[in-house]
Amino acid sequence: MSEVISLINEKGGVGKSTSSITIAQILAISGYKTLLIDLDPQMNTTKMFGLSEGIEDENYEQLFCSKMDNLEELEYYVTETEYENISILSASRELNNLIYVIYDKMKETNVELYLRHNLALLKEKYDYIIIDNSPFKSYLTTCAMCASDKIITPICVDNFSYDGLMSLIDSVDELNEKYNLNIEFAGIFMTRVAGRTTLFKQMFESYENMFGDKFLPPYIRNSIAVNESNTTFEPLLTYDKRCGAAQDYIELVNYLGLMDNKHYRELAKYLKGEK
């Protein structure tokens, strides 16, 4: 069954775009048809796939502010990438203006649910839809949350934000109640972990105590390969599939139950250089 997964954190610099891209790439290599949606006007995910030129002014008002009934109309916004099983709905500078359009439309109707309706059509074509959200809380993020089946949140060891995380969890609960949805807050995971330092151990225990099973044990090690892959605009597993961070993301995907045994075997072949 197709799923929409949003990566959300109201703080920047936590590896959100890297996580979105890497999770999508792991799923795609495993054989899942995957769509990446970039809702961050900084366009980091879009730039990774070399698609930032010529689409900066794409207007997504129809996608967010009207109920579309034709899959072909939706496919207009989607671009195939050079990577097998990965397509992308690129970011646009117009996303900044779209926030205000959504706000005006909300006075008349439950426009927050329109993206959910439209992505339901795209679910017919993709196994997973991964949404990379802006760190700035906005109506775009609210629409993405309403459209999501799961929400996961990357955090940094030195970037503690209990209030922000609780606010996100509260927002999920409120939207579920308001619109009778079933959005799952699937959990929090740590990124850019520079060794098992005393600080790391203290923060790990603090998050575990505060969030229980919503704190995901797999964590992503700090890796120079991540910075280098971002600089060269190559997804992490393409740049260095054997680096620690790549292995950590695979563990995270497994822990979240996103991959069955059949697809994991396909991934294993790739890691061994057999495909």
PDB file of C-alpha atoms in Angstrom:
ATOM      1  CA  MET A   1       0.000   0.000   0.000  1.00  0.00           C
ATOM      2  CA  SER A   2       1.349   3.412  -0.962  1.00  0.00           C
ATOM      3  CA  GLU A   3       2.421   5.786   1.818  1.00  0.00           C
ATOM      4  CA  VAL A   4       3.128   9.496   2.103  1.00  0.00           C
ATOM      5  CA  ILE A   5       5.924  10.293   4.564  1.00  0.00           C
ATOM      6  CA  SER A   6       6.802  13.850   5.595  1.00  0.00           C
ATOM      7  CA  LEU A   7      10.073  14.889   7.195  1.00  0.00           C
ATOM      8  CA  ILE A   8       9.390  17.876   9.414  1.00  0.00           C
ATOM      9  CA  ASN A   9      11.412  19.906  11.894  1.00  0.00           C
ATOM     10  CA  GLU A  10      10.905  23.589  12.624  1.00  0.00           C
ATOM     11  CA  LYS A  11      14.661  23.972  13.026  1.00  0.00           C
ATOM     12  CA  GLY A  12      17.052  24.136  10.088  1.00  0.00           C
ATOM     13  CA  GLY A  13      20.401  22.418   9.822  1.00  0.00           C
ATOM     14  CA  VAL A  14      19.226  19.027  11.095  1.00  0.00           C
ATOM     15  CA  GLY A  15      19.809  17.044   7.892  1.00  0.00           C
ATOM     16  CA  LYS A  16      16.187  17.073   6.774  1.00  0.00           C
ATOM     17  CA  SER A  17      16.865  17.313   3.037  1.00  0.00           C
ATOM     18  CA  THR A  18      19.691  14.765   3.217  1.00  0.00           C
ATOM     19  CA  SER A  19      17.387  12.418   5.127  1.00  0.00           C
ATOM     20  CA  SER A  20      14.535  12.865   2.630  1.00  0.00           C
ATOM     21  CA  ILE A  21      16.803  12.209  -0.348  1.00  0.00           C
ATOM     22  CA  THR A  22      18.614   9.261   1.217  1.00  0.00           C
ATOM     23  CA  ILE A  23      15.464   7.526   2.450  1.00  0.00           C
ATOM     24  CA  ALA A  24      13.913   7.992  -0.999  1.00  0.00           C
ATOM     25  CA  GLN A  25      17.053   6.631  -2.689  1.00  0.00           C
ATOM     26  CA  ILE A  26      17.168   3.552  -0.441  1.00  0.00           C
ATOM     27  CA  LEU A  27      13.536   2.794  -1.266  1.00  0.00           C
ATOM     28  CA  ALA A  28      14.105   3.388  -4.984  1.00  0.00           C
ATOM     29  CA  ILE A  29      17.184   1.155  -5.145  1.00  0.00           C
ATOM     30  CA  SER A  30      15.127  -1.526  -3.393  1.00  0.00           C
ATOM     31  CA  GLY A  31      12.639  -1.391  -6.254  1.00  0.00           C
ATOM     32  CA  TYR A  32       9.933   0.885  -4.877  1.00  0.00           C
ATOM     33  CA  LYS A  33       8.563   3.584  -7.187  1.00  0.00           C
ATOM     34  CA  THR A  34       9.323   6.745  -5.236  1.00  0.00           C
ATOM     35  CA  LEU A  35       8.274  10.386  -5.582  1.00  0.00           C
ATOM     36  CA  LEU A  36      10.176  13.141  -3.789  1.00  0.00           C
ATOM     37  CA  ILE A  37       8.296  16.392  -3.136  1.00  0.00           C
ATOM     38  CA  ASP A  38      10.390  19.453  -2.296  1.00  0.00           C
ATOM     39  CA  LEU A  39       8.344  22.019  -0.357  1.00  0.00           C
ATOM     40  CA  ASP A  40      11.347  24.015   0.847  1.00  0.00           C
ATOM     41  CA  PRO A  41      11.930  27.286  -1.082  1.00  0.00           C
ATOM     42  CA  GLN A  42      15.664  26.799  -0.422  1.00  0.00           C
ATOM     43  CA  MET A  43      15.357  24.010  -3.010  1.00  0.00           C
ATOM     44  CA  ASN A  44      18.141  21.800  -1.615  1.00  0.00           C
ATOM     45  CA  THR A  45      16.432  18.572  -2.648  1.00  0.00           C
ATOM     46  CA  THR A  46      15.643  19.973  -6.099  1.00  0.00           C
ATOM     47  CA  LYS A  47      19.252  21.121  -6.587  1.00  0.00           C
ATOM     48  CA  MET A  48      20.530  17.632  -5.693  1.00  0.00           C
ATOM     49  CA  PHE A  49      18.885  16.335  -8.875  1.00  0.00           C
ATOM     50  CA  GLY A  50      20.013  19.260 -11.039  1.00  0.00           C
ATOM     51  CA  LEU A  51      16.493  20.524 -11.606  1.00  0.00           C
ATOM     52  CA  SER A  52      16.609  24.039 -10.146  1.00  0.00           C
ATOM     53  CA  GLU A  53      17.150  25.812 -13.465  1.00  0.00           C
ATOM     54  CA  GLY A  54      14.034  26.935 -15.289  1.00  0.00           C
ATOM     55  CA  ILE A  55      11.436  25.840 -12.746  1.00  0.00           C
ATOM     56  CA  GLU A  56      11.967  28.459 -10.026  1.00  0.00           C
ATOM     57  CA  ASP A  57       8.697  30.188 -10.874  1.00  0.00           C
ATOM     58  CA  GLU A  58       6.456  27.128 -11.206  1.00  0.00           C
ATOM     59  CA  ASN A  59       3.012  27.920  -9.793  1.00  0.00           C
ATOM     60  CA  TYR A  60       1.565  25.178  -7.604  1.00  0.00           C
ATOM     61  CA  GLU A  61      -1.698  26.928  -6.714  1.00  0.00           C
ATOM     62  CA  GLN A  62      -3.809  24.335  -8.519  1.00  0.00           C
ATOM     63  CA  LEU A  63      -2.015  21.482  -6.729  1.00  0.00           C
ATOM     64  CA  PHE A  64      -2.655  22.964  -3.277  1.00  0.00           C
ATOM     65  CA  CYS A  65      -5.827  24.984  -3.702  1.00  0.00           C
ATOM     66  CA  SER A  66      -8.103  22.866  -5.889  1.00  0.00           C
ATOM     67  CA  LYS A  67      -9.245  19.265  -6.048  1.00  0.00           C
ATOM     68  CA  MET A  68      -7.808  17.703  -9.171  1.00  0.00           C
ATOM     69  CA  ASP A  69      -9.408  14.624 -10.706  1.00  0.00           C
ATOM     70  CA  ASN A  70      -7.052  13.860 -13.567  1.00  0.00           C
ATOM     71  CA  LEU A  71      -3.802  11.979 -12.961  1.00  0.00           C
ATOM     72  CA  GLU A  72      -2.319  13.415 -16.147  1.00  0.00           C
ATOM     73  CA  GLU A  73      -2.803  16.957 -14.802  1.00  0.00           C
ATOM     74  CA  LEU A  74      -0.914  16.001 -11.660  1.00  0.00           C
ATOM     75  CA  GLU A  75       1.867  14.341 -13.632  1.00  0.00           C
ATOM     76  CA  TYR A  76       2.533  17.720 -15.261  1.00  0.00           C
ATOM     77  CA  TYR A  77       4.226  18.799 -12.031  1.00  0.00           C
ATOM     78  CA  VAL A  78       6.393  15.674 -11.756  1.00  0.00           C
ATOM     79  CA  THR A  79       9.812  15.241 -13.380  1.00  0.00           C
ATOM     80  CA  GLU A  80      11.674  11.972 -13.868  1.00  0.00           C
ATOM     81  CA  THR A  81      15.242  11.983 -12.576  1.00  0.00           C
ATOM     82  CA  GLU A  82      18.256  10.124 -13.935  1.00  0.00           C
ATOM     83  CA  TYR A  83      17.955   7.727 -11.008  1.00  0.00           C
ATOM     84  CA  GLU A  84      15.798   4.645 -11.495  1.00  0.00           C
ATOM     85  CA  ASN A  85      12.488   4.713  -9.572  1.00  0.00           C
ATOM     86  CA  ILE A  86      12.942   8.318  -8.350  1.00  0.00           C
ATOM     87  CA  SER A  87      10.742  11.127  -9.629  1.00  0.00           C
ATOM     88  CA  ILE A  88      10.577  14.604  -8.144  1.00  0.00           C
ATOM     89  CA  LEU A  89       8.065  17.377  -7.706  1.00  0.00           C
ATOM     90  CA  SER A  90      10.515  20.246  -7.601  1.00  0.00           C
ATOM     91  CA  ALA A  91      10.472  23.268  -5.327  1.00  0.00           C
ATOM     92  CA  SER A  92       9.711  26.718  -6.681  1.00  0.00           C
ATOM     93  CA  ARG A  93      10.286  30.291  -5.566  1.00  0.00           C
ATOM     94  CA  GLU A  94       6.526  30.690  -5.879  1.00  0.00           C
ATOM     95  CA  LEU A  95       6.083  28.525  -2.784  1.00  0.00           C
ATOM     96  CA  ASN A  96       6.716  31.656  -0.705  1.00  0.00           C
ATOM     97  CA  ASN A  97       3.712  33.384  -2.300  1.00  0.00           C
ATOM     98  CA  LEU A  98       1.584  30.247  -2.213  1.00  0.00           C
ATOM     99  CA  ILE A  99       1.512  30.377   1.591  1.00  0.00           C
ATOM    100  CA  TYR A 100      -0.598  33.544   1.434  1.00  0.00           C
ATOM    101  CA  VAL A 101      -2.870  32.154  -1.288  1.00  0.00           C
ATOM    102  CA  ILE A 102      -3.602  29.119   0.905  1.00  0.00           C
ATOM    103  CA  TYR A 103      -4.332  31.413   3.850  1.00  0.00           C
ATOM    104  CA  ASP A 104      -6.900  33.378   1.808  1.00  0.00           C
ATOM    105  CA  LYS A 105      -8.537  30.182   0.506  1.00  0.00           C
ATOM    106  CA  MET A 106      -8.832  28.811   4.045  1.00  0.00           C
ATOM    107  CA  LYS A 107     -11.396  31.518   4.802  1.00  0.00           C
ATOM    108  CA  GLU A 108     -13.753  29.828   2.342  1.00  0.00           C
ATOM    109  CA  THR A 109     -13.033  26.080   2.502  1.00  0.00           C
ATOM    110  CA  ASN A 110     -10.866  23.334   4.046  1.00  0.00           C
ATOM    111  CA  VAL A 111      -8.107  23.891   1.522  1.00  0.00           C
ATOM    112  CA  GLU A 112      -5.666  22.119   3.879  1.00  0.00           C
ATOM    113  CA  LEU A 113      -7.096  18.812   2.643  1.00  0.00           C
ATOM    114  CA  TYR A 114      -6.720  19.450  -1.091  1.00  0.00           C
ATOM    115  CA  LEU A 115      -3.105  18.280  -1.325  1.00  0.00           C
ATOM    116  CA  ARG A 116      -4.173  15.076   0.433  1.00  0.00           C
ATOM    117  CA  HIS A 117      -6.875  14.550  -2.189  1.00  0.00           C
ATOM    118  CA  ASN A 118      -4.438  15.188  -5.047  1.00  0.00           C
ATOM    119  CA  LEU A 119      -1.642  13.015  -3.705  1.00  0.00           C
ATOM    120  CA  ALA A 120      -4.157  10.188  -3.313  1.00  0.00           C
ATOM    121  CA  LEU A 121      -4.283  10.138  -7.132  1.00  0.00           C
ATOM    122  CA  LEU A 122      -0.478   9.998  -7.358  1.00  0.00           C
ATOM    123  CA  LYS A 123      -0.483   7.099  -4.902  1.00  0.00           C
ATOM    124  CA  GLU A 124      -1.802   5.017  -7.784  1.00  0.00           C
ATOM    125  CA  LYS A 125       1.582   5.440  -9.478  1.00  0.00           C
ATOM    126  CA  TYR A 126       4.062   5.472  -6.580  1.00  0.00           C
ATOM    127  CA  ASP A 127       4.803   3.147  -3.674  1.00  0.00           C
ATOM    128  CA  TYR A 128       6.216   5.962  -1.543  1.00  0.00           C
ATOM    129  CA  ILE A 129       5.876   9.727  -1.604  1.00  0.00           C
ATOM    130  CA  ILE A 130       8.511  11.489   0.518  1.00  0.00           C
ATOM    131  CA  ILE A 131       7.953  15.171   1.360  1.00  0.00           C
ATOM    132  CA  ASP A 132      10.872  17.424   2.318  1.00  0.00           C
ATOM    133  CA  ASN A 133       9.355  20.357   4.207  1.00  0.00           C
ATOM    134  CA  SER A 134      10.646  23.839   4.933  1.00  0.00           C
ATOM    135  CA  PRO A 135      11.977  24.446   8.469  1.00  0.00           C
ATOM    136  CA  PHE A 136       9.618  27.421   8.689  1.00  0.00           C
ATOM    137  CA  LYS A 137       6.168  26.543   9.979  1.00  0.00           C
ATOM    138  CA  SER A 138       3.600  27.597   7.400  1.00  0.00           C
ATOM    139  CA  TYR A 139       0.342  26.585   5.753  1.00  0.00           C
ATOM    140  CA  LEU A 140       2.410  24.585   3.247  1.00  0.00           C
ATOM    141  CA  THR A 141       3.612  22.430   6.134  1.00  0.00           C
ATOM    142  CA  THR A 142       0.049  22.066   7.409  1.00  0.00           C
ATOM    143  CA  CYS A 143      -1.089  20.868   3.980  1.00  0.00           C
ATOM    144  CA  ALA A 144       1.803  18.398   3.870  1.00  0.00           C
ATOM    145  CA  MET A 145       0.926  17.096   7.332  1.00  0.00           C
ATOM    146  CA  CYS A 146      -2.706  16.566   6.314  1.00  0.00           C
ATOM    147  CA  ALA A 147      -1.533  14.695   3.216  1.00  0.00           C
ATOM    148  CA  SER A 148       0.831  12.433   5.167  1.00  0.00           C
ATOM    149  CA  ASP A 149       0.388   8.927   6.470  1.00  0.00           C
ATOM    150  CA  LYS A 150       3.538   9.214   8.591  1.00  0.00           C
ATOM    151  CA  ILE A 151       5.671  12.060   9.934  1.00  0.00           C
ATOM    152  CA  ILE A 152       9.270  11.600  11.043  1.00  0.00           C
ATOM    153  CA  THR A 153      11.563  14.232  12.534  1.00  0.00           C
ATOM    154  CA  PRO A 154      15.359  14.425  12.316  1.00  0.00           C
ATOM    155  CA  ILE A 155      17.080  16.200  15.223  1.00  0.00           C
ATOM    156  CA  CYS A 156      20.669  17.145  16.052  1.00  0.00           C
ATOM    157  CA  VAL A 157      22.405  16.292  19.308  1.00  0.00           C
ATOM    158  CA  ASP A 158      23.325  19.926  19.940  1.00  0.00           C
ATOM    159  CA  ASN A 159      20.023  21.382  18.744  1.00  0.00           C
ATOM    160  CA  PHE A 160      17.608  20.483  21.530  1.00  0.00           C
ATOM    161  CA  SER A 161      14.028  21.696  21.070  1.00  0.00           C
ATOM    162  CA  TYR A 162      11.570  19.976  23.355  1.00  0.00           C
ATOM    163  CA  ASP A 163       8.937  22.703  22.890  1.00  0.00           C
ATOM    164  CA  GLY A 164       9.164  22.533  19.097  1.00  0.00           C
ATOM    165  CA  LEU A 165       8.778  18.764  19.078  1.00  0.00           C
ATOM    166  CA  MET A 166       5.817  18.831  21.448  1.00  0.00           C
ATOM    167  CA  SER A 167       4.214  21.548  19.300  1.00  0.00           C
ATOM    168  CA  LEU A 168       4.589  19.309  16.224  1.00  0.00           C
ATOM    169  CA  ILE A 169       3.071  16.307  18.007  1.00  0.00           C
ATOM    170  CA  ASP A 170       0.204  18.497  19.264  1.00  0.00           C
ATOM    171  CA  SER A 171      -0.390  19.770  15.712  1.00  0.00           C
ATOM    172  CA  VAL A 172      -0.654  16.189  14.428  1.00  0.00           C
ATOM    173  CA  ASP A 173      -3.199  15.369  17.144  1.00  0.00           C
ATOM    174  CA  GLU A 174      -5.208  18.514  16.386  1.00  0.00           C
ATOM    175  CA  LEU A 175      -5.349  17.809  12.645  1.00  0.00           C
ATOM    176  CA  ASN A 176      -6.360  14.204  13.257  1.00  0.00           C
ATOM    177  CA  GLU A 177      -9.208  15.365  15.473  1.00  0.00           C
ATOM    178  CA  LYS A 178     -10.266  18.299  13.306  1.00  0.00           C
ATOM    179  CA  TYR A 179     -10.439  16.373  10.026  1.00  0.00           C
ATOM    180  CA  ASN A 180     -10.871  12.796  11.303  1.00  0.00           C
ATOM    181  CA  LEU A 181      -7.496  11.787   9.876  1.00  0.00           C
ATOM    182  CA  ASN A 182      -5.073   9.066  10.907  1.00  0.00           C
ATOM    183  CA  ILE A 183      -1.692  10.784  10.600  1.00  0.00           C
ATOM    184  CA  GLU A 184       0.943   8.845  12.526  1.00  0.00           C
ATOM    185  CA  PHE A 185       3.815  10.638  14.228  1.00  0.00           C
ATOM    186  CA  ALA A 186       6.259   7.814  13.559  1.00  0.00           C
ATOM    187  CA  GLY A 187       9.147   9.205  15.544  1.00  0.00           C
ATOM    188  CA  ILE A 188      12.288  11.247  16.101  1.00  0.00           C
ATOM    189  CA  PHE A 189      15.799  10.213  15.060  1.00  0.00           C
ATOM    190  CA  MET A 190      19.190  11.779  15.693  1.00  0.00           C
ATOM    191  CA  THR A 191      21.454  12.968  12.866  1.00  0.00           C
ATOM    192  CA  ARG A 192      25.066  14.142  12.614  1.00  0.00           C
ATOM    193  CA  VAL A 193      26.112  12.140  15.651  1.00  0.00           C
ATOM    194  CA  ALA A 194      29.864  12.653  16.145  1.00  0.00           C
ATOM    195  CA  GLY A 195      30.697   9.569  18.190  1.00  0.00           C
ATOM    196  CA  ARG A 196      29.205   8.242  21.386  1.00  0.00           C
ATOM    197  CA  THR A 197      30.200  11.247  23.480  1.00  0.00           C
ATOM    198  CA  THR A 198      28.915  12.047  26.956  1.00  0.00           C
ATOM    199  CA  LEU A 199      26.642  14.695  25.413  1.00  0.00           C
ATOM    200  CA  PHE A 200      25.244  12.152  22.948  1.00  0.00           C
ATOM    201  CA  LYS A 201      24.546   9.625  25.708  1.00  0.00           C
ATOM    202  CA  GLN A 202      22.840  12.269  27.868  1.00  0.00           C
ATOM    203  CA  MET A 203      20.693  13.539  24.978  1.00  0.00           C
ATOM    204  CA  PHE A 204      19.853   9.991  23.858  1.00  0.00           C
ATOM    205  CA  GLU A 205      18.615   9.105  27.351  1.00  0.00           C
ATOM    206  CA  SER A 206      16.705  12.409  27.675  1.00  0.00           C
ATOM    207  CA  TYR A 207      14.839  11.929  24.395  1.00  0.00           C
ATOM    208  CA  GLU A 208      14.186   8.276  25.181  1.00  0.00           C
ATOM    209  CA  ASN A 209      12.708   9.179  28.579  1.00  0.00           C
ATOM    210  CA  MET A 210      10.594  12.028  27.206  1.00  0.00           C
ATOM    211  CA  PHE A 211       9.280  10.442  24.006  1.00  0.00           C
ATOM    212  CA  GLY A 212       9.322   6.709  24.711  1.00  0.00           C
ATOM    213  CA  ASP A 213       8.699   4.640  21.594  1.00  0.00           C
ATOM    214  CA  LYS A 214       8.440   7.833  19.516  1.00  0.00           C
ATOM    215  CA  PHE A 215      12.213   8.176  19.889  1.00  0.00           C
ATOM    216  CA  LEU A 216      13.808   5.942  17.261  1.00  0.00           C
ATOM    217  CA  PRO A 217      16.998   4.145  18.383  1.00  0.00           C
ATOM    218  CA  PRO A 218      18.755   4.192  14.967  1.00  0.00           C
ATOM    219  CA  TYR A 219      20.862   7.325  14.652  1.00  0.00           C
ATOM    220  CA  ILE A 220      22.829   8.799  11.764  1.00  0.00           C
ATOM    221  CA  ARG A 221      26.557   9.178  12.278  1.00  0.00           C
ATOM    222  CA  ASN A 222      28.347  12.345  11.205  1.00  0.00           C
ATOM    223  CA  SER A 223      30.117  11.567   7.954  1.00  0.00           C
ATOM    224  CA  ILE A 224      32.267  13.635   5.652  1.00  0.00           C
ATOM    225  CA  ALA A 225      30.693  11.682   2.781  1.00  0.00           C
ATOM    226  CA  VAL A 226      27.359  13.429   3.487  1.00  0.00           C
ATOM    227  CA  ASN A 227      28.935  16.878   3.088  1.00  0.00           C
ATOM    228  CA  GLU A 228      30.837  15.799   0.005  1.00  0.00           C
ATOM    229  CA  SER A 229      27.755  14.266  -1.628  1.00  0.00           C
ATOM    230  CA  ASN A 230      25.828  17.496  -1.046  1.00  0.00           C
ATOM    231  CA  THR A 231      28.676  19.494  -2.577  1.00  0.00           C
ATOM    232  CA  THR A 232      28.904  17.282  -5.657  1.00  0.00           C
ATOM    233  CA  PHE A 233      25.097  16.987  -5.945  1.00  0.00           C
ATOM    234  CA  GLU A 234      25.131  13.194  -5.786  1.00  0.00           C
ATOM    235  CA  PRO A 235      22.714  11.274  -3.540  1.00  0.00           C
ATOM    236  CA  LEU A 236      24.552   9.621  -0.664  1.00  0.00           C
ATOM    237  CA  LEU A 237      24.380   5.992  -1.813  1.00  0.00           C
ATOM    238  CA  THR A 238      25.618   7.007  -5.248  1.00  0.00           C
ATOM    239  CA  TYR A 239      28.523   8.938  -3.758  1.00  0.00           C
ATOM    240  CA  ASP A 240      29.524   6.385  -1.091  1.00  0.00           C
ATOM    241  CA  LYS A 241      27.164   3.492  -0.416  1.00  0.00           C
ATOM    242  CA  ARG A 242      29.546   2.022   2.173  1.00  0.00           C
ATOM    243  CA  CYS A 243      29.898   5.076   4.417  1.00  0.00           C
ATOM    244  CA  GLY A 244      28.591   4.899   7.980  1.00  0.00           C
ATOM    245  CA  ALA A 245      25.755   7.354   7.389  1.00  0.00           C
ATOM    246  CA  ALA A 246      24.433   5.335   4.425  1.00  0.00           C
ATOM    247  CA  GLN A 247      24.383   2.185   6.554  1.00  0.00           C
ATOM    248  CA  ASP A 248      22.623   4.097   9.342  1.00  0.00           C
ATOM    249  CA  TYR A 249      19.882   5.306   7.007  1.00  0.00           C
ATOM    250  CA  ILE A 250      19.335   1.738   5.804  1.00  0.00           C
ATOM    251  CA  GLU A 251      18.953   0.663   9.422  1.00  0.00           C
ATOM    252  CA  LEU A 252      16.450   3.488   9.983  1.00  0.00           C
ATOM    253  CA  VAL A 253      14.379   2.468   6.931  1.00  0.00           C
ATOM    254  CA  ASN A 254      14.329  -1.111   8.210  1.00  0.00           C
ATOM    255  CA  TYR A 255      13.387  -0.038  11.724  1.00  0.00           C
ATOM    256  CA  LEU A 256      10.441   1.948  10.348  1.00  0.00           C
ATOM    257  CA  GLY A 257       9.272  -1.169   8.493  1.00  0.00           C
ATOM    258  CA  LEU A 258       9.310   0.507   5.090  1.00  0.00           C
ATOM    259  CA  MET A 259      10.944  -2.381   3.247  1.00  0.00           C
ATOM    260  CA  ASP A 260       9.944  -6.039   2.957  1.00  0.00           C
ATOM    261  CA  ASN A 261      12.396  -8.937   2.520  1.00  0.00           C
ATOM    262  CA  LYS A 262      12.019  -9.089  -1.244  1.00  0.00           C
ATOM    263  CA  HIS A 263      12.980  -5.448  -1.650  1.00  0.00           C
ATOM    264  CA  TYR A 264      15.748  -5.684   0.931  1.00  0.00           C
ATOM    265  CA  ARG A 265      17.366  -8.401  -1.192  1.00  0.00           C
ATOM    266  CA  GLU A 266      17.397  -5.980  -4.128  1.00  0.00           C
ATOM    267  CA  LEU A 267      19.098  -3.387  -1.947  1.00  0.00           C
ATOM    268  CA  ALA A 268      21.627  -5.979  -0.765  1.00  0.00           C
ATOM    269  CA  LYS A 269      22.538  -6.746  -4.391  1.00  0.00           C
ATOM    270  CA  TYR A 270      23.216  -3.054  -4.984  1.00  0.00           C
ATOM    271  CA  LEU A 271      25.379  -2.800  -1.874  1.00  0.00           C
ATOM    272  CA  LYS A 272      27.390  -5.820  -3.061  1.00  0.00           C
ATOM    273  CA  GLY A 273      27.833  -4.255  -6.507  1.00  0.00           C
ATOM    274  CA  GLU A 274      25.631  -6.780  -8.267  1.00  0.00           C
ATOM    275  CA  LYS A 275      23.370  -4.176  -9.875  1.00  0.00           C
TER     276      LYS A 275
END
